[in-house]
């Protein structure tokens, strides 16, 4: 069973979601007191949540200045996803060669359970199980250096990877992609495991980009509607002056 997230981890997820949805725009100062009031918690878990987010690239946290929402360029995000894909593929490949029978059994059982979560569209439980799924492959590679690199990259990309599950039917598709990885690992087909994980990670990036593009378009459309409303409400300048003269 996946471990339940701590209060700070849940709070960091909520703040990350608000950033990714555009509610907290780039450059926004994240005031601890305001966040504590918004989420109904004390400032301590907020402070801990911001520390967790500081390693993701979503925010900049500076002594005495506090936290601000960071602007990450598309090129930076693309490089992170490419690096993550290569590392995850390496973990999958090494797992086919190094996993113990017990570890292979854990992977198979977790994948089966995730199928039920996907069918039930249990988003939160699937996200937690998904982290466990990838962690099993990090551990199964039996290479502590690669394990550390994978976890550091995952920490930086977690908000973006989690956001992809908001796409329609993404849980079912994710589970199907995992299935190709699992079958290759259990069959000890290293090349197939490497290839299947590369495809999975590229789809993860595509799903996030499509979702992000939709969110950006929605935000721009909302902005246009707001500007149109303001234009309709504002009286013409000449008419205002004419009334003043009369």
PDB file of C-alpha atoms in Angstrom:
ATOM      1  CA  UNK A   1       0.000   0.000   0.000  1.00  0.00           C
ATOM      2  CA  UNK A   2       1.356   3.482  -0.818  1.00  0.00           C
ATOM      3  CA  UNK A   3       2.163   5.692   2.143  1.00  0.00           C
ATOM      4  CA  UNK A   4      -0.289   8.504   2.790  1.00  0.00           C
ATOM      5  CA  UNK A   5       1.115  11.951   1.998  1.00  0.00           C
ATOM      6  CA  UNK A   6       1.954  14.217   4.922  1.00  0.00           C
ATOM      7  CA  UNK A   7       0.044  17.443   5.465  1.00  0.00           C
ATOM      8  CA  UNK A   8       2.966  19.430   4.013  1.00  0.00           C
ATOM      9  CA  UNK A   9       3.109  17.168   0.947  1.00  0.00           C
ATOM     10  CA  UNK A  10      -0.641  17.514   0.351  1.00  0.00           C
ATOM     11  CA  UNK A  11      -0.347  21.267   0.778  1.00  0.00           C
ATOM     12  CA  UNK A  12       2.593  21.473  -1.648  1.00  0.00           C
ATOM     13  CA  UNK A  13       0.475  19.553  -4.184  1.00  0.00           C
ATOM     14  CA  UNK A  14      -2.396  22.025  -3.746  1.00  0.00           C
ATOM     15  CA  UNK A  15      -0.102  25.032  -4.188  1.00  0.00           C
ATOM     16  CA  UNK A  16       1.504  23.393  -7.231  1.00  0.00           C
ATOM     17  CA  UNK A  17      -1.934  22.819  -8.770  1.00  0.00           C
ATOM     18  CA  UNK A  18      -2.799  26.481  -8.255  1.00  0.00           C
ATOM     19  CA  UNK A  19       0.455  27.517  -9.949  1.00  0.00           C
ATOM     20  CA  UNK A  20      -0.012  25.163 -12.898  1.00  0.00           C
ATOM     21  CA  UNK A  21      -3.625  26.256 -13.388  1.00  0.00           C
ATOM     22  CA  UNK A  22      -2.504  29.894 -13.599  1.00  0.00           C
ATOM     23  CA  UNK A  23      -4.203  30.932 -10.378  1.00  0.00           C
ATOM     24  CA  UNK A  24      -0.790  31.965  -9.052  1.00  0.00           C
ATOM     25  CA  UNK A  25       0.871  33.685 -11.994  1.00  0.00           C
ATOM     26  CA  UNK A  26       4.662  33.816 -12.553  1.00  0.00           C
ATOM     27  CA  UNK A  27       6.226  36.467 -10.323  1.00  0.00           C
ATOM     28  CA  UNK A  28       3.461  36.209  -7.696  1.00  0.00           C
ATOM     29  CA  UNK A  29       4.700  36.468  -4.124  1.00  0.00           C
ATOM     30  CA  UNK A  30       3.454  33.508  -2.079  1.00  0.00           C
ATOM     31  CA  UNK A  31       2.723  34.992   1.326  1.00  0.00           C
ATOM     32  CA  UNK A  32       2.827  32.349   4.086  1.00  0.00           C
ATOM     33  CA  UNK A  33       0.067  33.985   6.112  1.00  0.00           C
ATOM     34  CA  UNK A  34      -2.244  34.320   3.116  1.00  0.00           C
ATOM     35  CA  UNK A  35      -1.656  30.690   2.136  1.00  0.00           C
ATOM     36  CA  UNK A  36      -2.215  29.507   5.710  1.00  0.00           C
ATOM     37  CA  UNK A  37      -5.575  31.305   5.818  1.00  0.00           C
ATOM     38  CA  UNK A  38      -6.578  30.011   2.386  1.00  0.00           C
ATOM     39  CA  UNK A  39      -5.873  26.365   3.220  1.00  0.00           C
ATOM     40  CA  UNK A  40      -6.938  26.526   6.875  1.00  0.00           C
ATOM     41  CA  UNK A  41      -3.587  25.559   8.353  1.00  0.00           C
ATOM     42  CA  UNK A  42      -0.853  27.148  10.447  1.00  0.00           C
ATOM     43  CA  UNK A  43       2.201  28.761   8.873  1.00  0.00           C
ATOM     44  CA  UNK A  44       4.476  25.831   9.755  1.00  0.00           C
ATOM     45  CA  UNK A  45       3.079  23.348   7.181  1.00  0.00           C
ATOM     46  CA  UNK A  46       2.958  26.188   4.634  1.00  0.00           C
ATOM     47  CA  UNK A  47       6.640  26.873   5.252  1.00  0.00           C
ATOM     48  CA  UNK A  48       7.428  23.151   4.883  1.00  0.00           C
ATOM     49  CA  UNK A  49       5.321  22.919   1.710  1.00  0.00           C
ATOM     50  CA  UNK A  50       7.202  25.820   0.133  1.00  0.00           C
ATOM     51  CA  UNK A  51      10.501  24.132   0.969  1.00  0.00           C
ATOM     52  CA  UNK A  52       9.281  21.005  -0.831  1.00  0.00           C
ATOM     53  CA  UNK A  53       8.225  23.049  -3.866  1.00  0.00           C
ATOM     54  CA  UNK A  54      11.547  24.874  -3.964  1.00  0.00           C
ATOM     55  CA  UNK A  55      13.187  21.793  -5.465  1.00  0.00           C
ATOM     56  CA  UNK A  56      10.638  21.456  -8.266  1.00  0.00           C
ATOM     57  CA  UNK A  57      11.512  24.626 -10.162  1.00  0.00           C
ATOM     58  CA  UNK A  58       7.992  26.003  -9.674  1.00  0.00           C
ATOM     59  CA  UNK A  59       9.031  28.615  -7.131  1.00  0.00           C
ATOM     60  CA  UNK A  60      12.077  30.566  -6.000  1.00  0.00           C
ATOM     61  CA  UNK A  61      12.574  30.595  -2.225  1.00  0.00           C
ATOM     62  CA  UNK A  62      15.030  33.151  -0.865  1.00  0.00           C
ATOM     63  CA  UNK A  63      16.015  34.009   2.703  1.00  0.00           C
ATOM     64  CA  UNK A  64      14.116  37.029   4.069  1.00  0.00           C
ATOM     65  CA  UNK A  65      12.422  37.554   0.683  1.00  0.00           C
ATOM     66  CA  UNK A  66      10.125  34.527   0.810  1.00  0.00           C
ATOM     67  CA  UNK A  67       8.734  32.569  -2.134  1.00  0.00           C
ATOM     68  CA  UNK A  68       7.727  33.742  -5.592  1.00  0.00           C
ATOM     69  CA  UNK A  69       6.293  31.777  -8.499  1.00  0.00           C
ATOM     70  CA  UNK A  70       9.101  31.066 -10.935  1.00  0.00           C
ATOM     71  CA  UNK A  71       8.870  31.404 -14.688  1.00  0.00           C
ATOM     72  CA  UNK A  72      10.143  28.205 -16.294  1.00  0.00           C
ATOM     73  CA  UNK A  73      10.778  28.407 -20.018  1.00  0.00           C
ATOM     74  CA  UNK A  74       9.455  25.781 -22.441  1.00  0.00           C
ATOM     75  CA  UNK A  75      13.053  24.906 -23.324  1.00  0.00           C
ATOM     76  CA  UNK A  76      13.925  24.255 -19.658  1.00  0.00           C
ATOM     77  CA  UNK A  77      10.870  22.054 -19.213  1.00  0.00           C
ATOM     78  CA  UNK A  78      11.617  20.188 -22.423  1.00  0.00           C
ATOM     79  CA  UNK A  79      15.175  19.453 -21.273  1.00  0.00           C
ATOM     80  CA  UNK A  80      13.898  18.168 -17.925  1.00  0.00           C
ATOM     81  CA  UNK A  81      11.403  15.838 -19.607  1.00  0.00           C
ATOM     82  CA  UNK A  82      14.076  14.525 -22.000  1.00  0.00           C
ATOM     83  CA  UNK A  83      16.457  13.839 -19.110  1.00  0.00           C
ATOM     84  CA  UNK A  84      13.674  12.203 -17.092  1.00  0.00           C
ATOM     85  CA  UNK A  85      12.694   9.990 -20.016  1.00  0.00           C
ATOM     86  CA  UNK A  86      16.248   8.769 -20.527  1.00  0.00           C
ATOM     87  CA  UNK A  87      16.780   8.049 -16.824  1.00  0.00           C
ATOM     88  CA  UNK A  88      13.425   6.282 -16.425  1.00  0.00           C
ATOM     89  CA  UNK A  89      14.123   4.193 -19.529  1.00  0.00           C
ATOM     90  CA  UNK A  90      17.508   3.224 -18.098  1.00  0.00           C
ATOM     91  CA  UNK A  91      15.858   2.186 -14.824  1.00  0.00           C
ATOM     92  CA  UNK A  92      13.358   0.038 -16.722  1.00  0.00           C
ATOM     93  CA  UNK A  93      16.125  -1.572 -18.768  1.00  0.00           C
ATOM     94  CA  UNK A  94      18.315  -2.301 -15.729  1.00  0.00           C
ATOM     95  CA  UNK A  95      15.304  -3.636 -13.804  1.00  0.00           C
ATOM     96  CA  UNK A  96      14.809  -6.347 -16.408  1.00  0.00           C
ATOM     97  CA  UNK A  97      18.330  -7.525 -15.646  1.00  0.00           C
ATOM     98  CA  UNK A  98      18.567  -6.905 -11.905  1.00  0.00           C
ATOM     99  CA  UNK A  99      15.152  -7.284 -10.235  1.00  0.00           C
ATOM    100  CA  UNK A 100      14.774 -10.101  -7.745  1.00  0.00           C
ATOM    101  CA  UNK A 101      11.800 -12.483  -8.048  1.00  0.00           C
ATOM    102  CA  UNK A 102      10.179 -10.707  -5.077  1.00  0.00           C
ATOM    103  CA  UNK A 103      10.574  -7.308  -6.733  1.00  0.00           C
ATOM    104  CA  UNK A 104       9.086  -8.610  -9.969  1.00  0.00           C
ATOM    105  CA  UNK A 105       6.135  -9.924  -7.992  1.00  0.00           C
ATOM    106  CA  UNK A 106       5.650  -6.528  -6.334  1.00  0.00           C
ATOM    107  CA  UNK A 107       5.681  -4.806  -9.723  1.00  0.00           C
ATOM    108  CA  UNK A 108       3.122  -7.222 -11.183  1.00  0.00           C
ATOM    109  CA  UNK A 109       0.752  -6.930  -8.199  1.00  0.00           C
ATOM    110  CA  UNK A 110       0.964  -3.134  -8.102  1.00  0.00           C
ATOM    111  CA  UNK A 111       0.240  -2.926 -11.824  1.00  0.00           C
ATOM    112  CA  UNK A 112      -2.823  -5.160 -11.398  1.00  0.00           C
ATOM    113  CA  UNK A 113      -4.109  -2.995  -8.538  1.00  0.00           C
ATOM    114  CA  UNK A 114      -3.566   0.156 -10.606  1.00  0.00           C
ATOM    115  CA  UNK A 115      -5.810  -1.338 -13.273  1.00  0.00           C
ATOM    116  CA  UNK A 116      -8.686  -1.352 -10.781  1.00  0.00           C
ATOM    117  CA  UNK A 117      -7.900   2.237  -9.783  1.00  0.00           C
ATOM    118  CA  UNK A 118      -7.913   3.321 -13.419  1.00  0.00           C
ATOM    119  CA  UNK A 119     -11.251   1.594 -14.058  1.00  0.00           C
ATOM    120  CA  UNK A 120     -12.732   3.287 -10.992  1.00  0.00           C
ATOM    121  CA  UNK A 121     -11.207   6.610 -12.137  1.00  0.00           C
ATOM    122  CA  UNK A 122      -9.747   6.994  -8.637  1.00  0.00           C
ATOM    123  CA  UNK A 123      -7.451   9.873  -9.522  1.00  0.00           C
ATOM    124  CA  UNK A 124      -5.831  10.502  -6.133  1.00  0.00           C
ATOM    125  CA  UNK A 125      -5.117   6.836  -5.389  1.00  0.00           C
ATOM    126  CA  UNK A 126      -3.754   6.290  -8.899  1.00  0.00           C
ATOM    127  CA  UNK A 127      -1.365   9.241  -8.587  1.00  0.00           C
ATOM    128  CA  UNK A 128       0.038   7.805  -5.351  1.00  0.00           C
ATOM    129  CA  UNK A 129       0.321   4.302  -6.827  1.00  0.00           C
ATOM    130  CA  UNK A 130       1.979   5.746  -9.934  1.00  0.00           C
ATOM    131  CA  UNK A 131       4.764   7.190  -7.782  1.00  0.00           C
ATOM    132  CA  UNK A 132       5.218   3.761  -6.186  1.00  0.00           C
ATOM    133  CA  UNK A 133       5.288   2.107  -9.624  1.00  0.00           C
ATOM    134  CA  UNK A 134       8.165   4.243 -10.839  1.00  0.00           C
ATOM    135  CA  UNK A 135       9.963   3.951  -7.488  1.00  0.00           C
ATOM    136  CA  UNK A 136       9.911   0.154  -7.810  1.00  0.00           C
ATOM    137  CA  UNK A 137      11.796   0.494 -11.091  1.00  0.00           C
ATOM    138  CA  UNK A 138      14.332   2.876  -9.531  1.00  0.00           C
ATOM    139  CA  UNK A 139      14.991   0.389  -6.740  1.00  0.00           C
ATOM    140  CA  UNK A 140      14.869  -2.570  -9.125  1.00  0.00           C
ATOM    141  CA  UNK A 141      17.706  -1.105 -11.188  1.00  0.00           C
ATOM    142  CA  UNK A 142      19.984  -1.791  -8.193  1.00  0.00           C
ATOM    143  CA  UNK A 143      22.143   1.242  -8.947  1.00  0.00           C
ATOM    144  CA  UNK A 144      22.183   3.817  -6.153  1.00  0.00           C
ATOM    145  CA  UNK A 145      23.618   6.593  -8.350  1.00  0.00           C
ATOM    146  CA  UNK A 146      20.901   6.253 -11.001  1.00  0.00           C
ATOM    147  CA  UNK A 147      18.275   5.893  -8.249  1.00  0.00           C
ATOM    148  CA  UNK A 148      19.329   9.240  -6.745  1.00  0.00           C
ATOM    149  CA  UNK A 149      19.365  11.009 -10.126  1.00  0.00           C
ATOM    150  CA  UNK A 150      15.916   9.605 -10.978  1.00  0.00           C
ATOM    151  CA  UNK A 151      14.404  10.746  -7.691  1.00  0.00           C
ATOM    152  CA  UNK A 152      15.889  14.239  -7.974  1.00  0.00           C
ATOM    153  CA  UNK A 153      14.533  14.657 -11.498  1.00  0.00           C
ATOM    154  CA  UNK A 154      11.177  13.247 -10.449  1.00  0.00           C
ATOM    155  CA  UNK A 155      10.972  15.749  -7.587  1.00  0.00           C
ATOM    156  CA  UNK A 156      11.513  18.626 -10.023  1.00  0.00           C
ATOM    157  CA  UNK A 157       8.927  17.321 -12.498  1.00  0.00           C
ATOM    158  CA  UNK A 158       6.329  15.960 -10.054  1.00  0.00           C
ATOM    159  CA  UNK A 159       3.861  18.882 -10.434  1.00  0.00           C
ATOM    160  CA  UNK A 160       3.985  18.642 -14.237  1.00  0.00           C
ATOM    161  CA  UNK A 161       3.734  14.851 -14.281  1.00  0.00           C
ATOM    162  CA  UNK A 162       0.818  14.933 -11.862  1.00  0.00           C
ATOM    163  CA  UNK A 163      -0.998  17.544 -13.958  1.00  0.00           C
ATOM    164  CA  UNK A 164      -1.146  15.172 -16.957  1.00  0.00           C
ATOM    165  CA  UNK A 165      -3.666  12.973 -15.110  1.00  0.00           C
ATOM    166  CA  UNK A 166      -6.253  15.738 -15.506  1.00  0.00           C
ATOM    167  CA  UNK A 167      -6.456  14.918 -19.234  1.00  0.00           C
ATOM    168  CA  UNK A 168      -9.528  12.868 -20.285  1.00  0.00           C
ATOM    169  CA  UNK A 169      -9.045   9.087 -19.933  1.00  0.00           C
ATOM    170  CA  UNK A 170      -5.405   9.608 -19.023  1.00  0.00           C
ATOM    171  CA  UNK A 171      -5.552   7.031 -16.196  1.00  0.00           C
ATOM    172  CA  UNK A 172      -6.551   4.224 -18.581  1.00  0.00           C
ATOM    173  CA  UNK A 173      -3.931   5.226 -21.124  1.00  0.00           C
ATOM    174  CA  UNK A 174      -1.234   5.499 -18.471  1.00  0.00           C
ATOM    175  CA  UNK A 175      -2.071   2.023 -17.208  1.00  0.00           C
ATOM    176  CA  UNK A 176      -1.881   0.605 -20.740  1.00  0.00           C
ATOM    177  CA  UNK A 177       1.540   2.223 -21.223  1.00  0.00           C
ATOM    178  CA  UNK A 178       2.691   0.776 -17.898  1.00  0.00           C
ATOM    179  CA  UNK A 179       1.488  -2.612 -19.068  1.00  0.00           C
ATOM    180  CA  UNK A 180       3.997  -2.622 -21.935  1.00  0.00           C
ATOM    181  CA  UNK A 181       6.796  -1.796 -19.491  1.00  0.00           C
ATOM    182  CA  UNK A 182       5.725  -4.488 -17.016  1.00  0.00           C
ATOM    183  CA  UNK A 183       5.449  -7.188 -19.668  1.00  0.00           C
ATOM    184  CA  UNK A 184       8.933  -6.372 -20.951  1.00  0.00           C
ATOM    185  CA  UNK A 185      10.435  -6.353 -17.454  1.00  0.00           C
ATOM    186  CA  UNK A 186       8.821  -9.668 -16.506  1.00  0.00           C
ATOM    187  CA  UNK A 187       9.949 -11.184 -19.824  1.00  0.00           C
ATOM    188  CA  UNK A 188      13.486  -9.915 -19.169  1.00  0.00           C
ATOM    189  CA  UNK A 189      13.452  -8.054 -22.480  1.00  0.00           C
ATOM    190  CA  UNK A 190      15.717  -5.102 -21.665  1.00  0.00           C
ATOM    191  CA  UNK A 191      15.454  -3.406 -25.066  1.00  0.00           C
ATOM    192  CA  UNK A 192      11.646  -3.576 -25.057  1.00  0.00           C
ATOM    193  CA  UNK A 193      11.479  -2.207 -21.489  1.00  0.00           C
ATOM    194  CA  UNK A 194      13.749   0.706 -22.424  1.00  0.00           C
ATOM    195  CA  UNK A 195      11.677   1.502 -25.526  1.00  0.00           C
ATOM    196  CA  UNK A 196       8.308   1.187 -23.745  1.00  0.00           C
ATOM    197  CA  UNK A 197       9.374   3.553 -20.971  1.00  0.00           C
ATOM    198  CA  UNK A 198      10.691   6.120 -23.457  1.00  0.00           C
ATOM    199  CA  UNK A 199       7.335   6.060 -25.227  1.00  0.00           C
ATOM    200  CA  UNK A 200       5.485   6.348 -21.907  1.00  0.00           C
ATOM    201  CA  UNK A 201       7.518   9.379 -20.828  1.00  0.00           C
ATOM    202  CA  UNK A 202       7.068  11.103 -24.193  1.00  0.00           C
ATOM    203  CA  UNK A 203       3.304  10.612 -23.896  1.00  0.00           C
ATOM    204  CA  UNK A 204       3.412  12.028 -20.352  1.00  0.00           C
ATOM    205  CA  UNK A 205       5.077  15.167 -21.705  1.00  0.00           C
ATOM    206  CA  UNK A 206       2.630  15.401 -24.636  1.00  0.00           C
ATOM    207  CA  UNK A 207      -0.342  15.009 -22.276  1.00  0.00           C
ATOM    208  CA  UNK A 208       0.933  17.786 -20.032  1.00  0.00           C
ATOM    209  CA  UNK A 209       1.679  20.101 -22.963  1.00  0.00           C
ATOM    210  CA  UNK A 210      -1.794  19.567 -24.438  1.00  0.00           C
ATOM    211  CA  UNK A 211      -3.385  20.235 -21.067  1.00  0.00           C
ATOM    212  CA  UNK A 212      -1.198  23.290 -20.482  1.00  0.00           C
ATOM    213  CA  UNK A 213      -2.017  24.673 -23.932  1.00  0.00           C
ATOM    214  CA  UNK A 214      -5.715  24.244 -23.197  1.00  0.00           C
ATOM    215  CA  UNK A 215      -5.347  25.983 -19.840  1.00  0.00           C
ATOM    216  CA  UNK A 216      -3.413  28.844 -21.426  1.00  0.00           C
ATOM    217  CA  UNK A 217      -6.069  29.248 -24.118  1.00  0.00           C
ATOM    218  CA  UNK A 218      -8.819  29.212 -21.492  1.00  0.00           C
ATOM    219  CA  UNK A 219      -7.000  31.836 -19.416  1.00  0.00           C
ATOM    220  CA  UNK A 220      -6.510  34.044 -22.482  1.00  0.00           C
ATOM    221  CA  UNK A 221     -10.176  33.667 -23.469  1.00  0.00           C
ATOM    222  CA  UNK A 222     -11.254  34.605 -19.943  1.00  0.00           C
ATOM    223  CA  UNK A 223      -9.002  37.651 -20.115  1.00  0.00           C
ATOM    224  CA  UNK A 224     -10.493  38.707 -23.438  1.00  0.00           C
ATOM    225  CA  UNK A 225     -14.024  38.364 -22.041  1.00  0.00           C
ATOM    226  CA  UNK A 226     -13.091  40.482 -19.032  1.00  0.00           C
ATOM    227  CA  UNK A 227     -11.557  43.175 -21.253  1.00  0.00           C
ATOM    228  CA  UNK A 228     -14.677  43.180 -23.461  1.00  0.00           C
ATOM    229  CA  UNK A 229     -16.894  43.662 -20.400  1.00  0.00           C
ATOM    230  CA  UNK A 230     -14.790  46.601 -19.265  1.00  0.00           C
ATOM    231  CA  UNK A 231     -14.987  48.194 -22.700  1.00  0.00           C
ATOM    232  CA  UNK A 232     -18.799  47.871 -22.769  1.00  0.00           C
ATOM    233  CA  UNK A 233     -19.111  49.393 -19.305  1.00  0.00           C
ATOM    234  CA  UNK A 234     -16.797  52.367 -19.925  1.00  0.00           C
ATOM    235  CA  UNK A 235     -18.666  55.437 -21.305  1.00  0.00           C
ATOM    236  CA  UNK A 236     -17.254  57.064 -24.444  1.00  0.00           C
ATOM    237  CA  UNK A 237     -14.769  59.837 -23.583  1.00  0.00           C
ATOM    238  CA  UNK A 238     -16.438  62.428 -25.820  1.00  0.00           C
ATOM    239  CA  UNK A 239     -19.873  61.768 -24.371  1.00  0.00           C
ATOM    240  CA  UNK A 240     -18.532  62.164 -20.848  1.00  0.00           C
ATOM    241  CA  UNK A 241     -16.924  65.475 -21.736  1.00  0.00           C
ATOM    242  CA  UNK A 242     -20.095  66.718 -23.414  1.00  0.00           C
ATOM    243  CA  UNK A 243     -22.145  65.953 -20.334  1.00  0.00           C
ATOM    244  CA  UNK A 244     -19.573  67.757 -18.169  1.00  0.00           C
ATOM    245  CA  UNK A 245     -19.782  70.888 -20.333  1.00  0.00           C
ATOM    246  CA  UNK A 246     -23.577  70.938 -20.152  1.00  0.00           C
TER     247      UNK A 246
END
